[in-house]
């Protein structure tokens, strides 16, 4: 399909405007983290690293960061195990109800977060009698992190087929040896990409976390929301927001690179 020069220019302008709407506010947050003016006057009145120093020494922000990392790593580990197992079961075997089960696995990421949060909160407190805490938040995050890993592994298994696995077993290798020497190396980049995406998804989640995290605990998004309108904390919030942007962007970028590299052979 070819476009006229005018059409190309219009599309280019539309693209530039769309990117500006998305990324200019993020640029403002980044610049305000170095803004010496506590009222965030625009343009910035000066440059300072004071807010970064205060953020690094802020006990609340550091505790929230630690909670987010712990929850993200634990939820990602659970998602890698369960998501991979579900992907193998649904992709390698045919059985009654396979399509409905596949839908049920993917559904949590499509449901509104507030619905998932309320449902899990009721399940933990009313049905199971479990007090809300870090554990319940990890389980809640794992419910939608599994979807990311599942989708990555299923896509890779569909692309690879099972010829190499069958050849390995024809040569005398058992199932464990075949998985270790043949299947896992081909899935490695997909698992890493899925894990990075799952961690990023868990790290910046706020709605489900609000309903499932125990009292006295905060993740980084919850800490930002709670301190956003406090005048003394506003400059530090910008710094923490920049850290959150980086923590969410870097895993997604690496996952994209891994997915692109694996498409040409699955090598890291």
PDB file of C-alpha atoms in Angstrom:
ATOM      1  CA  UNK A   1       0.000   0.000   0.000  1.00  0.00           C
ATOM      2  CA  UNK A   2       1.381   3.390  -0.968  1.00  0.00           C
ATOM      3  CA  UNK A   3       0.333   6.795   0.341  1.00  0.00           C
ATOM      4  CA  UNK A   4       0.643  10.236  -1.122  1.00  0.00           C
ATOM      5  CA  UNK A   5       3.115  12.683   0.377  1.00  0.00           C
ATOM      6  CA  UNK A   6       0.289  14.624   2.038  1.00  0.00           C
ATOM      7  CA  UNK A   7      -1.135  11.481   3.611  1.00  0.00           C
ATOM      8  CA  UNK A   8       2.279  10.466   4.934  1.00  0.00           C
ATOM      9  CA  UNK A   9       2.767  13.892   6.484  1.00  0.00           C
ATOM     10  CA  UNK A  10      -0.671  13.790   8.113  1.00  0.00           C
ATOM     11  CA  UNK A  11       0.027  10.343   9.536  1.00  0.00           C
ATOM     12  CA  UNK A  12       3.429  11.479  10.781  1.00  0.00           C
ATOM     13  CA  UNK A  13       1.891  14.502  12.522  1.00  0.00           C
ATOM     14  CA  UNK A  14      -0.795  12.289  14.079  1.00  0.00           C
ATOM     15  CA  UNK A  15       1.886   9.897  15.299  1.00  0.00           C
ATOM     16  CA  UNK A  16       3.922  12.750  16.787  1.00  0.00           C
ATOM     17  CA  UNK A  17       0.858  14.163  18.554  1.00  0.00           C
ATOM     18  CA  UNK A  18      -0.071  10.768  19.931  1.00  0.00           C
ATOM     19  CA  UNK A  19       3.435  10.166  21.288  1.00  0.00           C
ATOM     20  CA  UNK A  20       3.520  13.688  22.757  1.00  0.00           C
ATOM     21  CA  UNK A  21       0.257  13.091  24.633  1.00  0.00           C
ATOM     22  CA  UNK A  22       1.691   9.896  26.110  1.00  0.00           C
ATOM     23  CA  UNK A  23       5.276  10.890  26.872  1.00  0.00           C
ATOM     24  CA  UNK A  24       5.254  14.639  27.522  1.00  0.00           C
ATOM     25  CA  UNK A  25       3.594  14.222  30.974  1.00  0.00           C
ATOM     26  CA  UNK A  26       6.255  11.640  31.826  1.00  0.00           C
ATOM     27  CA  UNK A  27       8.935  14.120  30.774  1.00  0.00           C
ATOM     28  CA  UNK A  28       7.377  16.735  33.064  1.00  0.00           C
ATOM     29  CA  UNK A  29       7.527  14.322  35.993  1.00  0.00           C
ATOM     30  CA  UNK A  30      11.180  13.599  35.230  1.00  0.00           C
ATOM     31  CA  UNK A  31      12.079  17.305  35.029  1.00  0.00           C
ATOM     32  CA  UNK A  32      10.157  18.119  38.212  1.00  0.00           C
ATOM     33  CA  UNK A  33      12.214  15.551  40.105  1.00  0.00           C
ATOM     34  CA  UNK A  34      15.139  17.964  39.602  1.00  0.00           C
ATOM     35  CA  UNK A  35      13.092  21.163  39.968  1.00  0.00           C
ATOM     36  CA  UNK A  36      14.347  23.399  42.792  1.00  0.00           C
ATOM     37  CA  UNK A  37      10.932  25.083  42.982  1.00  0.00           C
ATOM     38  CA  UNK A  38       8.708  23.190  45.422  1.00  0.00           C
ATOM     39  CA  UNK A  39       5.608  24.628  43.730  1.00  0.00           C
ATOM     40  CA  UNK A  40       6.754  23.132  40.417  1.00  0.00           C
ATOM     41  CA  UNK A  41       6.648  26.415  38.531  1.00  0.00           C
ATOM     42  CA  UNK A  42       7.114  26.039  34.805  1.00  0.00           C
ATOM     43  CA  UNK A  43       9.643  26.267  33.345  1.00  0.00           C
ATOM     44  CA  UNK A  44      11.755  24.931  36.227  1.00  0.00           C
ATOM     45  CA  UNK A  45      13.426  27.701  38.179  1.00  0.00           C
ATOM     46  CA  UNK A  46      16.571  25.725  38.901  1.00  0.00           C
ATOM     47  CA  UNK A  47      18.255  22.354  39.068  1.00  0.00           C
ATOM     48  CA  UNK A  48      18.740  20.369  42.279  1.00  0.00           C
ATOM     49  CA  UNK A  49      19.447  16.820  43.431  1.00  0.00           C
ATOM     50  CA  UNK A  50      17.982  17.495  46.871  1.00  0.00           C
ATOM     51  CA  UNK A  51      14.775  15.573  46.223  1.00  0.00           C
ATOM     52  CA  UNK A  52      16.701  12.522  45.067  1.00  0.00           C
ATOM     53  CA  UNK A  53      18.725  12.576  48.266  1.00  0.00           C
ATOM     54  CA  UNK A  54      15.597  12.899  50.386  1.00  0.00           C
ATOM     55  CA  UNK A  55      13.895  10.093  48.487  1.00  0.00           C
ATOM     56  CA  UNK A  56      16.886   7.814  49.061  1.00  0.00           C
ATOM     57  CA  UNK A  57      16.612   8.484  52.808  1.00  0.00           C
ATOM     58  CA  UNK A  58      12.805   8.335  53.036  1.00  0.00           C
ATOM     59  CA  UNK A  59      11.880   5.353  55.195  1.00  0.00           C
ATOM     60  CA  UNK A  60       8.343   5.132  53.837  1.00  0.00           C
ATOM     61  CA  UNK A  61       9.456   5.111  50.207  1.00  0.00           C
ATOM     62  CA  UNK A  62      12.193   2.556  50.891  1.00  0.00           C
ATOM     63  CA  UNK A  63       9.781   0.276  52.755  1.00  0.00           C
ATOM     64  CA  UNK A  64       7.287   0.551  49.899  1.00  0.00           C
ATOM     65  CA  UNK A  65      10.017  -0.264  47.375  1.00  0.00           C
ATOM     66  CA  UNK A  66      11.042  -3.328  49.362  1.00  0.00           C
ATOM     67  CA  UNK A  67       7.435  -4.526  49.561  1.00  0.00           C
ATOM     68  CA  UNK A  68       6.929  -4.021  45.817  1.00  0.00           C
ATOM     69  CA  UNK A  69      10.088  -5.946  44.969  1.00  0.00           C
ATOM     70  CA  UNK A  70       9.232  -8.809  47.319  1.00  0.00           C
ATOM     71  CA  UNK A  71       5.686  -9.075  46.004  1.00  0.00           C
ATOM     72  CA  UNK A  72       6.816  -8.784  42.380  1.00  0.00           C
ATOM     73  CA  UNK A  73       9.530 -11.434  42.649  1.00  0.00           C
ATOM     74  CA  UNK A  74       7.301 -13.897  44.518  1.00  0.00           C
ATOM     75  CA  UNK A  75       4.351 -13.392  42.161  1.00  0.00           C
ATOM     76  CA  UNK A  76       6.650 -13.779  39.152  1.00  0.00           C
ATOM     77  CA  UNK A  77       8.102 -17.023  40.509  1.00  0.00           C
ATOM     78  CA  UNK A  78       4.622 -18.453  41.039  1.00  0.00           C
ATOM     79  CA  UNK A  79       3.528 -17.284  37.603  1.00  0.00           C
ATOM     80  CA  UNK A  80       6.551 -18.861  35.900  1.00  0.00           C
ATOM     81  CA  UNK A  81       5.835 -22.273  37.418  1.00  0.00           C
ATOM     82  CA  UNK A  82       2.054 -22.350  37.070  1.00  0.00           C
ATOM     83  CA  UNK A  83       1.909 -20.454  33.763  1.00  0.00           C
ATOM     84  CA  UNK A  84       4.446 -22.783  32.153  1.00  0.00           C
ATOM     85  CA  UNK A  85       2.695 -25.903  33.423  1.00  0.00           C
ATOM     86  CA  UNK A  86      -0.662 -24.649  32.168  1.00  0.00           C
ATOM     87  CA  UNK A  87       0.828 -23.770  28.781  1.00  0.00           C
ATOM     88  CA  UNK A  88       2.280 -27.259  28.337  1.00  0.00           C
ATOM     89  CA  UNK A  89      -0.943 -28.926  29.433  1.00  0.00           C
ATOM     90  CA  UNK A  90      -3.117 -26.916  27.048  1.00  0.00           C
ATOM     91  CA  UNK A  91      -0.744 -26.864  24.097  1.00  0.00           C
ATOM     92  CA  UNK A  92       0.706 -30.367  24.143  1.00  0.00           C
ATOM     93  CA  UNK A  93      -2.413 -32.349  25.060  1.00  0.00           C
ATOM     94  CA  UNK A  94      -5.977 -32.528  23.790  1.00  0.00           C
ATOM     95  CA  UNK A  95      -8.796 -33.158  26.249  1.00  0.00           C
ATOM     96  CA  UNK A  96     -12.400 -32.226  26.832  1.00  0.00           C
ATOM     97  CA  UNK A  97     -12.797 -28.670  28.069  1.00  0.00           C
ATOM     98  CA  UNK A  98      -9.405 -27.453  26.867  1.00  0.00           C
ATOM     99  CA  UNK A  99     -10.733 -24.241  25.300  1.00  0.00           C
ATOM    100  CA  UNK A 100     -12.892 -23.222  28.302  1.00  0.00           C
ATOM    101  CA  UNK A 101      -9.924 -23.822  30.625  1.00  0.00           C
ATOM    102  CA  UNK A 102      -7.713 -21.702  28.394  1.00  0.00           C
ATOM    103  CA  UNK A 103     -10.292 -18.909  28.622  1.00  0.00           C
ATOM    104  CA  UNK A 104     -10.445 -19.208  32.407  1.00  0.00           C
ATOM    105  CA  UNK A 105      -6.649 -18.855  32.642  1.00  0.00           C
ATOM    106  CA  UNK A 106      -6.577 -15.710  30.495  1.00  0.00           C
ATOM    107  CA  UNK A 107      -9.729 -14.138  31.989  1.00  0.00           C
ATOM    108  CA  UNK A 108      -8.176 -12.576  35.150  1.00  0.00           C
ATOM    109  CA  UNK A 109      -6.176 -10.045  33.141  1.00  0.00           C
ATOM    110  CA  UNK A 110      -9.304  -8.963  31.261  1.00  0.00           C
ATOM    111  CA  UNK A 111     -11.481  -8.463  34.339  1.00  0.00           C
ATOM    112  CA  UNK A 112     -11.651  -4.969  35.896  1.00  0.00           C
ATOM    113  CA  UNK A 113      -9.104  -4.695  38.677  1.00  0.00           C
ATOM    114  CA  UNK A 114     -11.670  -3.535  41.212  1.00  0.00           C
ATOM    115  CA  UNK A 115     -13.776  -6.652  40.561  1.00  0.00           C
ATOM    116  CA  UNK A 116     -10.774  -8.915  41.040  1.00  0.00           C
ATOM    117  CA  UNK A 117      -9.730  -7.029  44.159  1.00  0.00           C
ATOM    118  CA  UNK A 118     -13.150  -7.213  45.817  1.00  0.00           C
ATOM    119  CA  UNK A 119     -13.531 -10.902  44.933  1.00  0.00           C
ATOM    120  CA  UNK A 120     -10.123 -11.835  46.344  1.00  0.00           C
ATOM    121  CA  UNK A 121     -10.656  -9.696  49.437  1.00  0.00           C
ATOM    122  CA  UNK A 122     -13.931 -11.504  50.200  1.00  0.00           C
ATOM    123  CA  UNK A 123     -12.377 -14.881  49.481  1.00  0.00           C
ATOM    124  CA  UNK A 124      -9.401 -14.314  51.776  1.00  0.00           C
ATOM    125  CA  UNK A 125     -11.240 -12.742  54.707  1.00  0.00           C
ATOM    126  CA  UNK A 126     -14.694 -14.333  54.599  1.00  0.00           C
ATOM    127  CA  UNK A 127     -14.283 -17.776  53.056  1.00  0.00           C
ATOM    128  CA  UNK A 128     -10.693 -18.755  53.870  1.00  0.00           C
ATOM    129  CA  UNK A 129     -10.307 -16.728  57.062  1.00  0.00           C
ATOM    130  CA  UNK A 130      -6.859 -15.443  56.065  1.00  0.00           C
ATOM    131  CA  UNK A 131      -5.704 -12.089  57.374  1.00  0.00           C
ATOM    132  CA  UNK A 132      -4.635  -9.692  54.659  1.00  0.00           C
ATOM    133  CA  UNK A 133      -0.890  -9.221  54.326  1.00  0.00           C
ATOM    134  CA  UNK A 134       1.979  -9.558  51.902  1.00  0.00           C
ATOM    135  CA  UNK A 135       1.090 -13.191  51.211  1.00  0.00           C
ATOM    136  CA  UNK A 136      -2.430 -12.354  50.057  1.00  0.00           C
ATOM    137  CA  UNK A 137      -1.087  -9.578  47.799  1.00  0.00           C
ATOM    138  CA  UNK A 138       1.397 -12.018  46.252  1.00  0.00           C
ATOM    139  CA  UNK A 139      -1.366 -14.532  45.524  1.00  0.00           C
ATOM    140  CA  UNK A 140      -3.524 -11.765  44.055  1.00  0.00           C
ATOM    141  CA  UNK A 141      -0.709 -10.543  41.795  1.00  0.00           C
ATOM    142  CA  UNK A 142       0.057 -14.081  40.676  1.00  0.00           C
ATOM    143  CA  UNK A 143      -3.489 -14.494  39.346  1.00  0.00           C
ATOM    144  CA  UNK A 144      -2.857 -12.031  36.517  1.00  0.00           C
ATOM    145  CA  UNK A 145       0.915 -12.531  36.208  1.00  0.00           C
ATOM    146  CA  UNK A 146       0.244 -16.151  35.249  1.00  0.00           C
ATOM    147  CA  UNK A 147      -1.561 -14.901  32.150  1.00  0.00           C
ATOM    148  CA  UNK A 148       1.539 -13.086  30.861  1.00  0.00           C
ATOM    149  CA  UNK A 149       3.769 -16.122  31.277  1.00  0.00           C
ATOM    150  CA  UNK A 150       1.102 -18.439  29.875  1.00  0.00           C
ATOM    151  CA  UNK A 151       0.688 -16.360  26.717  1.00  0.00           C
ATOM    152  CA  UNK A 152       4.450 -16.167  26.108  1.00  0.00           C
ATOM    153  CA  UNK A 153       5.028 -19.890  26.583  1.00  0.00           C
ATOM    154  CA  UNK A 154       1.994 -20.923  24.511  1.00  0.00           C
ATOM    155  CA  UNK A 155       3.107 -18.684  21.655  1.00  0.00           C
ATOM    156  CA  UNK A 156       6.583 -20.207  21.723  1.00  0.00           C
ATOM    157  CA  UNK A 157       5.303 -23.783  21.883  1.00  0.00           C
ATOM    158  CA  UNK A 158       3.024 -23.175  18.911  1.00  0.00           C
ATOM    159  CA  UNK A 159       5.934 -21.816  16.906  1.00  0.00           C
ATOM    160  CA  UNK A 160       8.330 -24.615  17.831  1.00  0.00           C
ATOM    161  CA  UNK A 161       6.058 -27.613  17.425  1.00  0.00           C
ATOM    162  CA  UNK A 162       7.179 -30.901  18.953  1.00  0.00           C
ATOM    163  CA  UNK A 163       9.386 -32.421  16.241  1.00  0.00           C
ATOM    164  CA  UNK A 164      12.639 -31.847  18.117  1.00  0.00           C
ATOM    165  CA  UNK A 165      11.202 -33.280  21.321  1.00  0.00           C
ATOM    166  CA  UNK A 166       9.986 -36.390  19.497  1.00  0.00           C
ATOM    167  CA  UNK A 167      13.380 -36.792  17.819  1.00  0.00           C
ATOM    168  CA  UNK A 168      15.103 -36.543  21.205  1.00  0.00           C
ATOM    169  CA  UNK A 169      12.887 -39.214  22.717  1.00  0.00           C
ATOM    170  CA  UNK A 170      13.313 -41.424  19.632  1.00  0.00           C
ATOM    171  CA  UNK A 171      17.051 -41.283  20.310  1.00  0.00           C
ATOM    172  CA  UNK A 172      16.514 -42.664  23.803  1.00  0.00           C
ATOM    173  CA  UNK A 173      16.180 -39.562  25.989  1.00  0.00           C
ATOM    174  CA  UNK A 174      13.506 -39.617  28.663  1.00  0.00           C
ATOM    175  CA  UNK A 175      11.051 -36.794  29.301  1.00  0.00           C
ATOM    176  CA  UNK A 176      13.201 -34.984  31.893  1.00  0.00           C
ATOM    177  CA  UNK A 177      16.319 -35.145  29.742  1.00  0.00           C
ATOM    178  CA  UNK A 178      14.400 -33.935  26.699  1.00  0.00           C
ATOM    179  CA  UNK A 179      12.998 -30.987  28.642  1.00  0.00           C
ATOM    180  CA  UNK A 180      16.397 -30.087  30.098  1.00  0.00           C
ATOM    181  CA  UNK A 181      18.444 -30.342  26.909  1.00  0.00           C
ATOM    182  CA  UNK A 182      15.915 -29.564  24.160  1.00  0.00           C
ATOM    183  CA  UNK A 183      12.720 -27.895  25.359  1.00  0.00           C
ATOM    184  CA  UNK A 184      14.026 -25.573  28.051  1.00  0.00           C
ATOM    185  CA  UNK A 185      16.798 -23.977  25.936  1.00  0.00           C
ATOM    186  CA  UNK A 186      14.198 -23.155  23.284  1.00  0.00           C
ATOM    187  CA  UNK A 187      11.800 -21.741  25.887  1.00  0.00           C
ATOM    188  CA  UNK A 188      14.400 -19.866  27.922  1.00  0.00           C
ATOM    189  CA  UNK A 189      14.005 -16.467  26.285  1.00  0.00           C
ATOM    190  CA  UNK A 190      10.183 -16.741  26.320  1.00  0.00           C
ATOM    191  CA  UNK A 191      10.251 -17.570  30.033  1.00  0.00           C
ATOM    192  CA  UNK A 192      12.583 -14.669  30.756  1.00  0.00           C
ATOM    193  CA  UNK A 193      10.455 -12.281  28.701  1.00  0.00           C
ATOM    194  CA  UNK A 194       7.293 -13.484  30.431  1.00  0.00           C
ATOM    195  CA  UNK A 195       8.938 -13.160  33.834  1.00  0.00           C
ATOM    196  CA  UNK A 196      10.073  -9.596  33.137  1.00  0.00           C
ATOM    197  CA  UNK A 197       6.620  -8.587  31.948  1.00  0.00           C
ATOM    198  CA  UNK A 198       4.997 -10.264  34.954  1.00  0.00           C
ATOM    199  CA  UNK A 199       7.316  -8.422  37.353  1.00  0.00           C
ATOM    200  CA  UNK A 200       6.603  -5.083  35.684  1.00  0.00           C
ATOM    201  CA  UNK A 201       2.860  -5.768  35.834  1.00  0.00           C
ATOM    202  CA  UNK A 202       3.056  -6.646  39.518  1.00  0.00           C
ATOM    203  CA  UNK A 203       5.340  -3.752  40.404  1.00  0.00           C
ATOM    204  CA  UNK A 204       2.999  -1.005  39.223  1.00  0.00           C
ATOM    205  CA  UNK A 205      -0.362  -2.625  40.161  1.00  0.00           C
ATOM    206  CA  UNK A 206      -2.465  -0.564  42.583  1.00  0.00           C
ATOM    207  CA  UNK A 207      -6.170  -1.486  42.423  1.00  0.00           C
ATOM    208  CA  UNK A 208      -5.957  -5.184  43.299  1.00  0.00           C
ATOM    209  CA  UNK A 209      -3.166  -4.411  45.770  1.00  0.00           C
ATOM    210  CA  UNK A 210      -5.359  -1.929  47.629  1.00  0.00           C
ATOM    211  CA  UNK A 211      -7.909  -4.666  48.354  1.00  0.00           C
ATOM    212  CA  UNK A 212      -5.467  -7.476  49.196  1.00  0.00           C
ATOM    213  CA  UNK A 213      -2.497  -5.884  50.985  1.00  0.00           C
ATOM    214  CA  UNK A 214      -2.611  -5.854  54.768  1.00  0.00           C
ATOM    215  CA  UNK A 215      -2.700  -2.781  56.980  1.00  0.00           C
ATOM    216  CA  UNK A 216       0.649  -1.142  57.616  1.00  0.00           C
ATOM    217  CA  UNK A 217       2.072  -2.258  54.268  1.00  0.00           C
ATOM    218  CA  UNK A 218       2.473  -0.150  51.148  1.00  0.00           C
ATOM    219  CA  UNK A 219       3.770  -0.781  47.668  1.00  0.00           C
ATOM    220  CA  UNK A 220       5.338   1.987  45.623  1.00  0.00           C
ATOM    221  CA  UNK A 221       2.136   2.880  43.702  1.00  0.00           C
ATOM    222  CA  UNK A 222       0.114   2.998  46.926  1.00  0.00           C
ATOM    223  CA  UNK A 223       2.796   5.141  48.597  1.00  0.00           C
ATOM    224  CA  UNK A 224       2.759   7.560  45.659  1.00  0.00           C
ATOM    225  CA  UNK A 225      -1.034   7.854  45.761  1.00  0.00           C
ATOM    226  CA  UNK A 226      -1.038   8.415  49.510  1.00  0.00           C
ATOM    227  CA  UNK A 227       1.627  11.149  49.389  1.00  0.00           C
ATOM    228  CA  UNK A 228       0.746  12.821  46.103  1.00  0.00           C
ATOM    229  CA  UNK A 229      -1.228  15.685  47.662  1.00  0.00           C
ATOM    230  CA  UNK A 230       1.009  16.274  50.666  1.00  0.00           C
ATOM    231  CA  UNK A 231       2.958  19.512  50.043  1.00  0.00           C
ATOM    232  CA  UNK A 232       6.122  18.386  51.829  1.00  0.00           C
ATOM    233  CA  UNK A 233       6.174  15.059  50.009  1.00  0.00           C
ATOM    234  CA  UNK A 234       5.279  16.232  46.504  1.00  0.00           C
ATOM    235  CA  UNK A 235       8.902  16.681  45.285  1.00  0.00           C
ATOM    236  CA  UNK A 236       9.860  13.246  46.608  1.00  0.00           C
ATOM    237  CA  UNK A 237       6.808  11.719  44.926  1.00  0.00           C
ATOM    238  CA  UNK A 238       8.177  12.883  41.573  1.00  0.00           C
ATOM    239  CA  UNK A 239      11.457  11.115  42.256  1.00  0.00           C
ATOM    240  CA  UNK A 240       9.716   7.886  43.263  1.00  0.00           C
ATOM    241  CA  UNK A 241       7.494   8.177  40.186  1.00  0.00           C
ATOM    242  CA  UNK A 242      10.595   8.384  37.965  1.00  0.00           C
ATOM    243  CA  UNK A 243      11.970   5.258  39.646  1.00  0.00           C
ATOM    244  CA  UNK A 244       8.627   3.531  39.077  1.00  0.00           C
ATOM    245  CA  UNK A 245       8.660   4.526  35.399  1.00  0.00           C
ATOM    246  CA  UNK A 246      12.142   3.059  34.982  1.00  0.00           C
ATOM    247  CA  UNK A 247      11.233  -0.079  36.930  1.00  0.00           C
ATOM    248  CA  UNK A 248       8.265  -0.620  34.620  1.00  0.00           C
ATOM    249  CA  UNK A 249       9.938   0.391  31.351  1.00  0.00           C
ATOM    250  CA  UNK A 250      13.205  -1.540  31.589  1.00  0.00           C
ATOM    251  CA  UNK A 251      11.597  -5.001  32.010  1.00  0.00           C
ATOM    252  CA  UNK A 252       9.184  -4.309  29.152  1.00  0.00           C
ATOM    253  CA  UNK A 253      12.049  -3.168  26.897  1.00  0.00           C
ATOM    254  CA  UNK A 254      14.149  -6.225  27.746  1.00  0.00           C
ATOM    255  CA  UNK A 255      11.161  -8.515  27.224  1.00  0.00           C
ATOM    256  CA  UNK A 256      10.548  -6.973  23.807  1.00  0.00           C
ATOM    257  CA  UNK A 257      14.184  -7.427  22.830  1.00  0.00           C
ATOM    258  CA  UNK A 258      14.165 -11.027  24.030  1.00  0.00           C
ATOM    259  CA  UNK A 259      10.962 -11.773  22.138  1.00  0.00           C
ATOM    260  CA  UNK A 260      12.420 -10.228  18.985  1.00  0.00           C
ATOM    261  CA  UNK A 261      15.691 -12.128  19.291  1.00  0.00           C
ATOM    262  CA  UNK A 262      13.934 -15.409  20.004  1.00  0.00           C
ATOM    263  CA  UNK A 263      11.853 -15.085  16.864  1.00  0.00           C
ATOM    264  CA  UNK A 264      15.024 -15.641  14.867  1.00  0.00           C
ATOM    265  CA  UNK A 265      16.175 -18.690  16.736  1.00  0.00           C
ATOM    266  CA  UNK A 266      15.504 -18.503  20.448  1.00  0.00           C
ATOM    267  CA  UNK A 267      19.063 -17.568  21.388  1.00  0.00           C
ATOM    268  CA  UNK A 268      19.941 -15.226  24.260  1.00  0.00           C
TER     269      UNK A 268
END
